[in-house]
Amino acid sequence: MIAILEIQDLHVSYRSSGGGLCPALTSVSFGLMPGEIMGVLGESGSGKSTLAGSLVRLLPANARITRGAVQFEETDLLRANADELRQIRGRRISLIFQEPSLALHPTMRVGEQVRQVLAAHDSLGKSALNEQTRQVFDQVFPEEADRISHSYPHQLSGGQRQRVLIAQAIACGPSVVIADEPTASLDPTTQMEILGVFRNLREKLGLAMIFITHNPALLCGFADRVLVLYAGKVAECGPAETVLASPRHPYTKALFHSIPTVFDRPGNTRKTKLPAILGDSARSSLPIQGCPFEPRCTERMDTCKEREPTRVNLSASHTVSCFKYES
Amino acid sequence: MKVEATIGKNMQPLLRVENLVKRYAKRSLAGTPEEFLALDGVSFTVFPGTTLAVVGESGSGKSTLAACLACLESPTAGSIWFEGREITKLEERACRQVRPQIQVIFQDPASSLNPRWSVMEVLAEPLILQRKFTREEIDRRISSLLERVGLSPDIVERSPTELSGGQRQRLAIARALALEPKLLILDEALSALDCSVQAQIANLLVELQGSLGMTYLFITHDLAMAAHLADEIAVMDRGRIVEQGQAQKILKHPEQETTRQLLAAVPRLTLAPPLLEQ
């Protein structure tokens, strides 16, 4: 099978006010298969949102894509001109942002907001446009589609607003949806509900998805593959069942262990400490050379300080960047 | 109530809430006044040095409860005893003596800290407002607060915007601790943080409970974190406490549908056995 979206050796930097370049993504490569859900896992500052933005070239003005290619169908999105991009963004590849209350226009009915997406991309007649809007609403709101499309954002709950954003994203029948922390501000019950909506749409429409989150537990039973970003670099990438059940990179392992379980692990008495990862990944605390995770790593070796690990293939589909696995 | 196993029976509760009701008046689009019952007869007791977790979906009344306890909202009916003193009907002057002892930490540290102030100013404000400390004493207290929450003293000149999410939440905790409160209300204090940072802050809370004997009211929708931090859990649904008891008991044998639903919604990560043994 051929990847629908192929990211090759992507490098993105931000120009700081002092004039220097701060790398945000370094050498990120992966391919997204048609109908696949790729979970991108990372903490704040790891480059998750930069990745989402650079795939459709929606980055802050001070960002520079310094190297790489993003192949979508026949086009390299990083070299496409404004017209070509407009054809692709929103229609073929769409983006869902984190904060549903900020992404919607507060004084416009949500039905109209979805209709405008359709109107911007297709030259449909008025009745065809209305019909299509209704169909899109039916897909994300099996019940009450009518009432909701006539509501204003403030009349809707967080979960409903998030569904409206999903409706906007799927309105033109894209083949790729990029979702940047779409459930971060929702409570767990609603979170599960939204994941259900995504799963459903994937089945029905065969969408491929890049799902960005900081919570590994959300990807369980949802994502097909998981890509772990640390300080703008790919730490680990592999099939979801493998990575989530037996992670190999020391960062992934430590991250998973720092999450409390509902039921105590055997032998754990209450009010013990969680095995947290010490320190932080702020730009200022990253080492100048060597592995970026070295200062926080419990399994570090001498070589980790000297040079950066290269990507090791553990199996055909599972890669990890750590010296522990280099032979 | 059910914590006698760990706490002496003759111990005074720090906080006792009885039949608390909070009604908000709202107006429908047609203009007819309607009432919204945010808290509908809530009662519970918290003993010193323990943690009560209040869990529930958004809209269940958790944050209204926090606001009432912190004397930020006055309840419609019911009473709150703090250290044996009824605090709902206190006058403003008396209220000012109680408020410093109950501090709140909010969800988003970025929006609860003034971005134009330095870390120093953020921490000095509560101390200055008390008007009983000298400049030297304030400086001394600030450095001990920073040390207590694990922040390096050389960040005092920085603004909160220059700190990472974890550092900002540590700063919010330091500010809450400045007046040596007896009760800390944590209103979704971990929800906006990354998983790895959540673990660091949760550990800090456990540490502070050990060293200062802090009492926490931990409001959250994250049952896993509630299970980790709390002695007791109270489950809220539409303004009522539907189930309450020892944390592990509630999780293992939930009696109410709401609790079961909340439990089912917790995303779970099941690590393969070999990794757990490491």
mmCIF file with all atom_site columns, C-alpha atoms in Angstrom, chain A residues 43-44 155 186-189 191-192 214-218 220 244-247 253 255-265 270-274 276-279 296, chain B residues 29 49 51 57-58 167 193-196 199-200 202-203 206-207 209 221 224-225 227-231 248 251-252 262-263 265-272 275-276 278:
data_model
loop_
_atom_site.group_PDB
_atom_site.id
_atom_site.type_symbol
_atom_site.label_atom_id
_atom_site.label_alt_id
_atom_site.label_comp_id
_atom_site.label_asym_id
_atom_site.label_entity_id
_atom_site.label_seq_id
_atom_site.pdbx_PDB_ins_code
_atom_site.Cartn_x
_atom_site.Cartn_y
_atom_site.Cartn_z
_atom_site.occupancy
_atom_site.B_iso_or_equiv
_atom_site.pdbx_formal_charge
_atom_site.auth_seq_id
_atom_site.auth_comp_id
_atom_site.auth_asym_id
_atom_site.auth_atom_id
_atom_site.pdbx_PDB_model_num
ATOM 1  C CA . GLU A 1 43  ? 4.632   16.759 26.002 1.00 0.00 ? 43  GLU A CA 1
ATOM 2  C CA . SER A 1 44  ? 4.247   20.492 25.546 1.00 0.00 ? 44  SER A CA 1
ATOM 3  C CA . GLN A 1 155 ? -25.741 27.273 23.588 1.00 0.00 ? 155 GLN A CA 1
ATOM 4  C CA . LEU A 1 186 ? -13.257 17.781 27.660 1.00 0.00 ? 186 LEU A CA 1
ATOM 5  C CA . ASP A 1 187 ? -14.155 15.579 30.615 1.00 0.00 ? 187 ASP A CA 1
ATOM 6  C CA . PRO A 1 188 ? -13.471 11.824 30.299 1.00 0.00 ? 188 PRO A CA 1
ATOM 7  C CA . THR A 1 189 ? -17.006 10.787 29.393 1.00 0.00 ? 189 THR A CA 1
ATOM 8  C CA . GLN A 1 191 ? -13.630 12.470 25.561 1.00 0.00 ? 191 GLN A CA 1
ATOM 9  C CA . MET A 1 192 ? -14.656 8.853  24.996 1.00 0.00 ? 192 MET A CA 1
ATOM 10 C CA . HIS A 1 214 ? -0.164  14.200 25.406 1.00 0.00 ? 214 HIS A CA 1
ATOM 11 C CA . ASN A 1 215 ? -2.186  11.403 26.984 1.00 0.00 ? 215 ASN A CA 1
ATOM 12 C CA . PRO A 1 216 ? -0.999  7.929  25.945 1.00 0.00 ? 216 PRO A CA 1
ATOM 13 C CA . ALA A 1 217 ? -4.018  6.235  27.524 1.00 0.00 ? 217 ALA A CA 1
ATOM 14 C CA . LEU A 1 218 ? -6.309  7.895  24.975 1.00 0.00 ? 218 LEU A CA 1
ATOM 15 C CA . CYS A 1 220 ? -5.259  2.652  23.616 1.00 0.00 ? 220 CYS A CA 1
ATOM 16 C CA . LEU A 1 244 ? 1.490   1.071  24.281 1.00 0.00 ? 244 LEU A CA 1
ATOM 17 C CA . ALA A 1 245 ? 1.913   -2.319 25.917 1.00 0.00 ? 245 ALA A CA 1
ATOM 18 C CA . SER A 1 246 ? 5.687   -2.664 25.851 1.00 0.00 ? 246 SER A CA 1
ATOM 19 C CA . PRO A 1 247 ? 7.408   0.623  25.030 1.00 0.00 ? 247 PRO A CA 1
ATOM 20 C CA . LYS A 1 253 ? 8.617   3.808  29.358 1.00 0.00 ? 253 LYS A CA 1
ATOM 21 C CA . LEU A 1 255 ? 6.096   8.471  30.647 1.00 0.00 ? 255 LEU A CA 1
ATOM 22 C CA . PHE A 1 256 ? 3.756   5.485  30.831 1.00 0.00 ? 256 PHE A CA 1
ATOM 23 C CA . HIS A 1 257 ? 4.875   4.676  34.365 1.00 0.00 ? 257 HIS A CA 1
ATOM 24 C CA . SER A 1 258 ? 4.168   8.180  35.608 1.00 0.00 ? 258 SER A CA 1
ATOM 25 C CA . ILE A 1 259 ? 0.433   7.799  34.936 1.00 0.00 ? 259 ILE A CA 1
ATOM 26 C CA . PRO A 1 260 ? -1.565  6.592  37.942 1.00 0.00 ? 260 PRO A CA 1
ATOM 27 C CA . THR A 1 261 ? -3.753  3.551  37.473 1.00 0.00 ? 261 THR A CA 1
ATOM 28 C CA . VAL A 1 262 ? -7.281  3.404  38.815 1.00 0.00 ? 262 VAL A CA 1
ATOM 29 C CA . PHE A 1 263 ? -6.462  0.347  40.864 1.00 0.00 ? 263 PHE A CA 1
ATOM 30 C CA . ASP A 1 264 ? -3.206  0.232  42.723 1.00 0.00 ? 264 ASP A CA 1
ATOM 31 C CA . ARG A 1 265 ? -0.533  -1.893 41.201 1.00 0.00 ? 265 ARG A CA 1
ATOM 32 C CA . ARG A 1 270 ? -1.434  4.359  49.217 1.00 0.00 ? 270 ARG A CA 1
ATOM 33 C CA . LYS A 1 271 ? 0.258   7.779  49.104 1.00 0.00 ? 271 LYS A CA 1
ATOM 34 C CA . THR A 1 272 ? 3.374   6.436  47.526 1.00 0.00 ? 272 THR A CA 1
ATOM 35 C CA . LYS A 1 273 ? 4.947   8.665  44.965 1.00 0.00 ? 273 LYS A CA 1
ATOM 36 C CA . LEU A 1 274 ? 4.393   8.260  41.289 1.00 0.00 ? 274 LEU A CA 1
ATOM 37 C CA . ALA A 1 276 ? 7.706   10.870 37.732 1.00 0.00 ? 276 ALA A CA 1
ATOM 38 C CA . ILE A 1 277 ? 10.286  11.865 35.144 1.00 0.00 ? 277 ILE A CA 1
ATOM 39 C CA . LEU A 1 278 ? 12.522  14.399 36.865 1.00 0.00 ? 278 LEU A CA 1
ATOM 40 C CA . GLY A 1 279 ? 13.374  17.728 35.248 1.00 0.00 ? 279 GLY A CA 1
ATOM 41 C CA . ARG A 1 296 ? 16.372  12.900 32.479 1.00 0.00 ? 296 ARG A CA 1
ATOM 42 C CA . LEU B 2 29  ? -34.751 33.655 26.383 1.00 0.00 ? 29  LEU B CA 1
ATOM 43 C CA . GLY B 2 49  ? -4.246  15.817 57.062 1.00 0.00 ? 49  GLY B CA 1
ATOM 44 C CA . THR B 2 51  ? -7.587  14.254 51.126 1.00 0.00 ? 51  THR B CA 1
ATOM 45 C CA . GLU B 2 57  ? -18.628 15.298 35.048 1.00 0.00 ? 57  GLU B CA 1
ATOM 46 C CA . SER B 2 58  ? -18.499 18.907 33.972 1.00 0.00 ? 58  SER B CA 1
ATOM 47 C CA . GLN B 2 167 ? 6.897   25.548 37.064 1.00 0.00 ? 167 GLN B CA 1
ATOM 48 C CA . LEU B 2 193 ? -0.767  19.716 32.659 1.00 0.00 ? 193 LEU B CA 1
ATOM 49 C CA . ASP B 2 194 ? 1.144   17.133 30.655 1.00 0.00 ? 194 ASP B CA 1
ATOM 50 C CA . CYS B 2 195 ? 1.117   13.582 32.037 1.00 0.00 ? 195 CYS B CA 1
ATOM 51 C CA . SER B 2 196 ? 4.755   13.691 33.142 1.00 0.00 ? 196 SER B CA 1
ATOM 52 C CA . ALA B 2 199 ? 3.044   13.118 38.168 1.00 0.00 ? 199 ALA B CA 1
ATOM 53 C CA . GLN B 2 200 ? 5.630   15.640 39.423 1.00 0.00 ? 200 GLN B CA 1
ATOM 54 C CA . ALA B 2 202 ? 1.024   15.010 42.390 1.00 0.00 ? 202 ALA B CA 1
ATOM 55 C CA . ASN B 2 203 ? 4.236   13.954 44.127 1.00 0.00 ? 203 ASN B CA 1
ATOM 56 C CA . VAL B 2 206 ? 1.884   14.128 48.647 1.00 0.00 ? 206 VAL B CA 1
ATOM 57 C CA . GLU B 2 207 ? 5.183   15.513 49.953 1.00 0.00 ? 207 GLU B CA 1
ATOM 58 C CA . GLN B 2 209 ? 0.833   16.665 52.964 1.00 0.00 ? 209 GLN B CA 1
ATOM 59 C CA . HIS B 2 221 ? -12.753 14.485 36.669 1.00 0.00 ? 221 HIS B CA 1
ATOM 60 C CA . ALA B 2 224 ? -7.249  7.594  38.353 1.00 0.00 ? 224 ALA B CA 1
ATOM 61 C CA . MET B 2 225 ? -5.557  10.619 39.916 1.00 0.00 ? 225 MET B CA 1
ATOM 62 C CA . ALA B 2 227 ? -7.663  7.176  43.403 1.00 0.00 ? 227 ALA B CA 1
ATOM 63 C CA . HIS B 2 228 ? -3.969  7.895  43.733 1.00 0.00 ? 228 HIS B CA 1
ATOM 64 C CA . LEU B 2 229 ? -4.216  10.983 45.945 1.00 0.00 ? 229 LEU B CA 1
ATOM 65 C CA . ALA B 2 230 ? -7.394  10.634 47.974 1.00 0.00 ? 230 ALA B CA 1
ATOM 66 C CA . ASP B 2 231 ? -8.366  8.912  51.218 1.00 0.00 ? 231 ASP B CA 1
ATOM 67 C CA . GLN B 2 248 ? -10.352 2.000  46.980 1.00 0.00 ? 248 GLN B CA 1
ATOM 68 C CA . LEU B 2 251 ? -13.454 2.102  42.842 1.00 0.00 ? 251 LEU B CA 1
ATOM 69 C CA . LYS B 2 252 ? -13.679 -1.630 43.423 1.00 0.00 ? 252 LYS B CA 1
ATOM 70 C CA . LEU B 2 262 ? -17.056 7.611  35.289 1.00 0.00 ? 262 LEU B CA 1
ATOM 71 C CA . LEU B 2 263 ? -14.954 4.514  35.869 1.00 0.00 ? 263 LEU B CA 1
ATOM 72 C CA . ALA B 2 265 ? -14.637 6.446  30.846 1.00 0.00 ? 265 ALA B CA 1
ATOM 73 C CA . VAL B 2 266 ? -11.148 6.441  32.362 1.00 0.00 ? 266 VAL B CA 1
ATOM 74 C CA . PRO B 2 267 ? -8.737  5.772  29.526 1.00 0.00 ? 267 PRO B CA 1
ATOM 75 C CA . ARG B 2 268 ? -6.547  2.905  30.574 1.00 0.00 ? 268 ARG B CA 1
ATOM 76 C CA . LEU B 2 269 ? -3.052  1.948  29.675 1.00 0.00 ? 269 LEU B CA 1
ATOM 77 C CA . THR B 2 270 ? -2.350  -1.712 30.237 1.00 0.00 ? 270 THR B CA 1
ATOM 78 C CA . LEU B 2 271 ? 1.352   -2.292 30.275 1.00 0.00 ? 271 LEU B CA 1
ATOM 79 C CA . ALA B 2 272 ? 2.638   -5.717 29.438 1.00 0.00 ? 272 ALA B CA 1
ATOM 80 C CA . LEU B 2 275 ? 7.618   -4.074 32.100 1.00 0.00 ? 275 LEU B CA 1
ATOM 81 C CA . LEU B 2 276 ? 5.763   -3.835 35.402 1.00 0.00 ? 276 LEU B CA 1
ATOM 82 C CA . GLN B 2 278 ? 11.233  -4.101 36.082 1.00 0.00 ? 278 GLN B CA 1
#
